[in-house]
mmCIF file of C-alpha atoms in Angstrom:
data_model
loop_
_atom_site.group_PDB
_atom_site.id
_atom_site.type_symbol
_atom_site.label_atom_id
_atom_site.label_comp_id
_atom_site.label_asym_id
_atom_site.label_seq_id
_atom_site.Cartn_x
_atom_site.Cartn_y
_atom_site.Cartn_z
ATOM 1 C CA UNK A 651 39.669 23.753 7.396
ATOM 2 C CA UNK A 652 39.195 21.869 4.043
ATOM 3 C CA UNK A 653 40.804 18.901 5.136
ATOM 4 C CA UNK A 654 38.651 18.963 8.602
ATOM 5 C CA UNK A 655 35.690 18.719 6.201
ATOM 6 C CA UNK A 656 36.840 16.308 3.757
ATOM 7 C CA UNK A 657 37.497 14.219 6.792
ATOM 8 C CA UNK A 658 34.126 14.450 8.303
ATOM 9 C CA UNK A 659 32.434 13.773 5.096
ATOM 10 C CA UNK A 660 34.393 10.622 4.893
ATOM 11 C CA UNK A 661 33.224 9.757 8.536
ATOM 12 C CA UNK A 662 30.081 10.034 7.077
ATOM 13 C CA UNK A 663 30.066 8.061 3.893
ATOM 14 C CA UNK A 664 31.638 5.367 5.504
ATOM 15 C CA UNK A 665 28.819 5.235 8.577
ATOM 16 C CA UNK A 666 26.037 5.226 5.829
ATOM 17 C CA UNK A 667 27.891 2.606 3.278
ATOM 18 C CA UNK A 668 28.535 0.432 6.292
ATOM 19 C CA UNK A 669 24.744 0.654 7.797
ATOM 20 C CA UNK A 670 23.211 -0.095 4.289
ATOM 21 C CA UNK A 671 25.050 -3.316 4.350
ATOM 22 C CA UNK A 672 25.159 -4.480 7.972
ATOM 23 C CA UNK A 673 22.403 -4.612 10.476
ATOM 24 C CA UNK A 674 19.583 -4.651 7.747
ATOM 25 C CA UNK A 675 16.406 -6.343 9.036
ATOM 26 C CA UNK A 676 14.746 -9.301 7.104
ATOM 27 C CA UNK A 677 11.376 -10.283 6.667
ATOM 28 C CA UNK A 678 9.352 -12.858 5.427
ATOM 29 C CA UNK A 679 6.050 -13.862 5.310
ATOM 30 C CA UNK A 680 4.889 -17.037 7.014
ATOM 31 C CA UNK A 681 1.480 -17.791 6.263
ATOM 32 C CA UNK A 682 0.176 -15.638 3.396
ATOM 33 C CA UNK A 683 -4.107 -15.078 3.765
ATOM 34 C CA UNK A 684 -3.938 -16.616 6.972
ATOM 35 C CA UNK A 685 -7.343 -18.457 8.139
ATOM 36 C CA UNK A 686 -6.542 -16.776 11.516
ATOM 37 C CA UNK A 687 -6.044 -13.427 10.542
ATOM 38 C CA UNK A 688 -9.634 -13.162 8.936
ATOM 39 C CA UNK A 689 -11.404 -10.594 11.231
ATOM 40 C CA UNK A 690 -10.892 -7.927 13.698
ATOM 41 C CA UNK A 691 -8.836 -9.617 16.117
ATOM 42 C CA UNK A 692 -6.380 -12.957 15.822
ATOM 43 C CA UNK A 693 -7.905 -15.983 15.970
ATOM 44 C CA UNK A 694 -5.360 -18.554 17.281
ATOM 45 C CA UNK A 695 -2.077 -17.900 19.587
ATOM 46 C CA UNK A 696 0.901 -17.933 16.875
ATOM 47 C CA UNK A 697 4.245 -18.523 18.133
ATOM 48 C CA UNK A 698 7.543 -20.672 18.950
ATOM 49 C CA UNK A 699 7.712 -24.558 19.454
ATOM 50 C CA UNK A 700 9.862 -25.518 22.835
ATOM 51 C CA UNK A 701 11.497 -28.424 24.205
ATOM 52 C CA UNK A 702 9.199 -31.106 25.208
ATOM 53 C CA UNK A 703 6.685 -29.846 22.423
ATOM 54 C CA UNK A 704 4.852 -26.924 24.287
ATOM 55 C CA UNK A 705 3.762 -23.801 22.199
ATOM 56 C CA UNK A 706 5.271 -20.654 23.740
ATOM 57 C CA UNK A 707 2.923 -18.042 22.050
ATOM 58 C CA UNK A 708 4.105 -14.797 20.892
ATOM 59 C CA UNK A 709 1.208 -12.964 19.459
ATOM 60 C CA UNK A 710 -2.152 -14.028 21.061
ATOM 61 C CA UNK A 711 -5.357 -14.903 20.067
ATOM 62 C CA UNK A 712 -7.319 -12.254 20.339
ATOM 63 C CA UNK A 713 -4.939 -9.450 19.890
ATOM 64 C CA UNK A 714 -6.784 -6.657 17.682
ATOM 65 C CA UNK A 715 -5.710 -6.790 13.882
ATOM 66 C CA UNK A 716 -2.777 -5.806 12.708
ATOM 67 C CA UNK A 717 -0.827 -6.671 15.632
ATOM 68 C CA UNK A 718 3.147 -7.463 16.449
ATOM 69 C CA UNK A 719 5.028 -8.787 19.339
ATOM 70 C CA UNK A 720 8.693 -8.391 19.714
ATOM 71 C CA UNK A 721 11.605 -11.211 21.258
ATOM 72 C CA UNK A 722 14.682 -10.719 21.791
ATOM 73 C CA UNK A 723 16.791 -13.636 21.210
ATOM 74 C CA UNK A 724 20.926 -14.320 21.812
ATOM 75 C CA UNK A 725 23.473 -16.888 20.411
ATOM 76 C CA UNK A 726 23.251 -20.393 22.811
ATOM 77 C CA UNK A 727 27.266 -21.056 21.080
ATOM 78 C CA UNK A 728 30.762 -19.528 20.694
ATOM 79 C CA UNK A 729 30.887 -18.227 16.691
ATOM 80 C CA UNK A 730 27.077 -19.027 16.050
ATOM 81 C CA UNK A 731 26.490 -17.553 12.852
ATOM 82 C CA UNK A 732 22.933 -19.017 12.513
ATOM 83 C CA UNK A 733 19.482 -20.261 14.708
ATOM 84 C CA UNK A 734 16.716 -21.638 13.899
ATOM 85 C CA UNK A 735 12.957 -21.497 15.237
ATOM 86 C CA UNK A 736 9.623 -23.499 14.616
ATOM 87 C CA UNK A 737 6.372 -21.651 14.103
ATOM 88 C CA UNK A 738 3.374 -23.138 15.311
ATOM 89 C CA UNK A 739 -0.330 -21.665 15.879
ATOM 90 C CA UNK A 740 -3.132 -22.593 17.035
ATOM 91 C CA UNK A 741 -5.409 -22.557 20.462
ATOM 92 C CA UNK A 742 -3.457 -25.376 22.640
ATOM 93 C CA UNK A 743 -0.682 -25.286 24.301
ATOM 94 C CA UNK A 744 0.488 -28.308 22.639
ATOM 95 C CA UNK A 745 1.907 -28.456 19.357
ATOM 96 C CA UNK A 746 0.695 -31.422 18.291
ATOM 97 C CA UNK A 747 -2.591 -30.079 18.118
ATOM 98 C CA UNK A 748 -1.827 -26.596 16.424
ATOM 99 C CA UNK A 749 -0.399 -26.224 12.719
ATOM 100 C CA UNK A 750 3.303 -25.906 11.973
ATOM 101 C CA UNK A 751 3.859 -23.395 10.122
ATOM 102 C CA UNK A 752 7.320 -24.084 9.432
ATOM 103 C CA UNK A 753 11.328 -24.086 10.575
ATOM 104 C CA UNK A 754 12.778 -21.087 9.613
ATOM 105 C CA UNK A 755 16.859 -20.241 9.761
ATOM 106 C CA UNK A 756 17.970 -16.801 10.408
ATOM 107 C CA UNK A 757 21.345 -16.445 8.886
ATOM 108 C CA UNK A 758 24.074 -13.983 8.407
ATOM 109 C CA UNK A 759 25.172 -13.096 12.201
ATOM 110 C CA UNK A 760 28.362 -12.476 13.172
ATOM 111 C CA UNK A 761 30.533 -15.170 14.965
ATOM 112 C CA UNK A 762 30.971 -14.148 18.722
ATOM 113 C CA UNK A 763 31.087 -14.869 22.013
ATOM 114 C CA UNK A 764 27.977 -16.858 23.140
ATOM 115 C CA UNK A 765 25.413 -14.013 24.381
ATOM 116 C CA UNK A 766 26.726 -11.356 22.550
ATOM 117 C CA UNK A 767 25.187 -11.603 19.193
ATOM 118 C CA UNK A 768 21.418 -10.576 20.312
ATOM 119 C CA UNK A 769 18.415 -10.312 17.782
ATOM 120 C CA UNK A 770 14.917 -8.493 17.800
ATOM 121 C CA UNK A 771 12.402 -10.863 16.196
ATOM 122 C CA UNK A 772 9.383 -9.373 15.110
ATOM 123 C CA UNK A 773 6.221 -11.604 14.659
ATOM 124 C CA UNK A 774 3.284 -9.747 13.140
ATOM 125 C CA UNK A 775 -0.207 -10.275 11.658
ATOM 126 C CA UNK A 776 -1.599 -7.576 9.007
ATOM 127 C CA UNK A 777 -2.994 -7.415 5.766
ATOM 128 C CA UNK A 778 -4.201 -10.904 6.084
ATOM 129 C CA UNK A 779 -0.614 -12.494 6.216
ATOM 130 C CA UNK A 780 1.269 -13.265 9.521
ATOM 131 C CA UNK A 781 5.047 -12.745 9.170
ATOM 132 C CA UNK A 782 8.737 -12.435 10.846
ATOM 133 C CA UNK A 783 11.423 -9.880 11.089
ATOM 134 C CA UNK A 784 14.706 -9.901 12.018
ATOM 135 C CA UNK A 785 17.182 -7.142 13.144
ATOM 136 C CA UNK A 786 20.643 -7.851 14.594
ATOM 137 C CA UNK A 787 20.270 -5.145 17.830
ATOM 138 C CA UNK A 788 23.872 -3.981 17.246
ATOM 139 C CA UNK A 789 23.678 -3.333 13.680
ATOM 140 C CA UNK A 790 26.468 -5.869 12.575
ATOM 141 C CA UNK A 791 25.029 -8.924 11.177
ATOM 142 C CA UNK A 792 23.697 -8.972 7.685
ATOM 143 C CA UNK A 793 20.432 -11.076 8.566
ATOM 144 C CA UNK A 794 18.413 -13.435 6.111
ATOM 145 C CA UNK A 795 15.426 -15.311 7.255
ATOM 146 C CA UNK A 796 15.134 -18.691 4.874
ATOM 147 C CA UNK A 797 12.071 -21.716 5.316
ATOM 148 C CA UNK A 798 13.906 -24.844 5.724
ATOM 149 C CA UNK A 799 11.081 -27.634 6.091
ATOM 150 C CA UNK A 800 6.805 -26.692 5.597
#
């Protein structure tokens, strides 16, 4: 009986030292005291620049304050162990005419098959900041969200 319990405690040590260290989420803020954050509701679409320069929103403007939008996103490569997104906001659809916020590199995922590595991305106005959160879905990457160009 002893050994039955010693065993299960062990199960459970190592499933709580393993999820403290993989799978956490990162976040950073990516505009702090945002101009468009400065009322009851958002004033400008935030969100993701695509090919061809088009702003793919994520949040909209007038969502009431705070508010937060998740994506899911998923490794494009075999053994991708990082991706990177530009944040733009503003009220066009075209990025030229919004502000860029940024390129940002999450980091830390674990090299696999194209597709299987899959990430919730949390973008998120509150407290007068707008911001972004990562969390590897299957708990095994140990994520970190770094600015790599203004």
């Amino acid at each position: 009986m002893l050994a039955v319990k010693l065993k299960y405690l062990l199960l459970l040590v190592s499933f709580f030292a393993f999820s403290s260290v993989a799978g956490d989420e990162a976040r950073v803020i990516i505009e702090k005291n945002s101009p468009v954050t400065q009322g009851k509701a958002l004033s400008e679409d935030v969100g993701i620049e695509m090919w061809g320069g088009t702003l793919n929103p994520i949040i909209f403007m007038g969502c009431e304050l705070p508010c937060e939008q998740n994506q899911v996103f998923s490794t494009a490569d075999e053994q991708q162990i990082d991706m990177s997104i530009k944040l733009v906001r503003g009220k066009s659809k075209e990025v030229k005419d919004g502000t860029y916020l940024g390129t940002y590199r999450i980091s830390g995922l674990v090299p696999a098959e194209n597709g299987r590595t899959t990430l919730d991305v949390v973008f998120g106005a509150s407290n007068g900041n707008l911001w972004l959160s990562a969390k590897d879905i299957h708990g095994l990457s140990n994520i970190k969200i770094t600015k790599v160009t203004r």
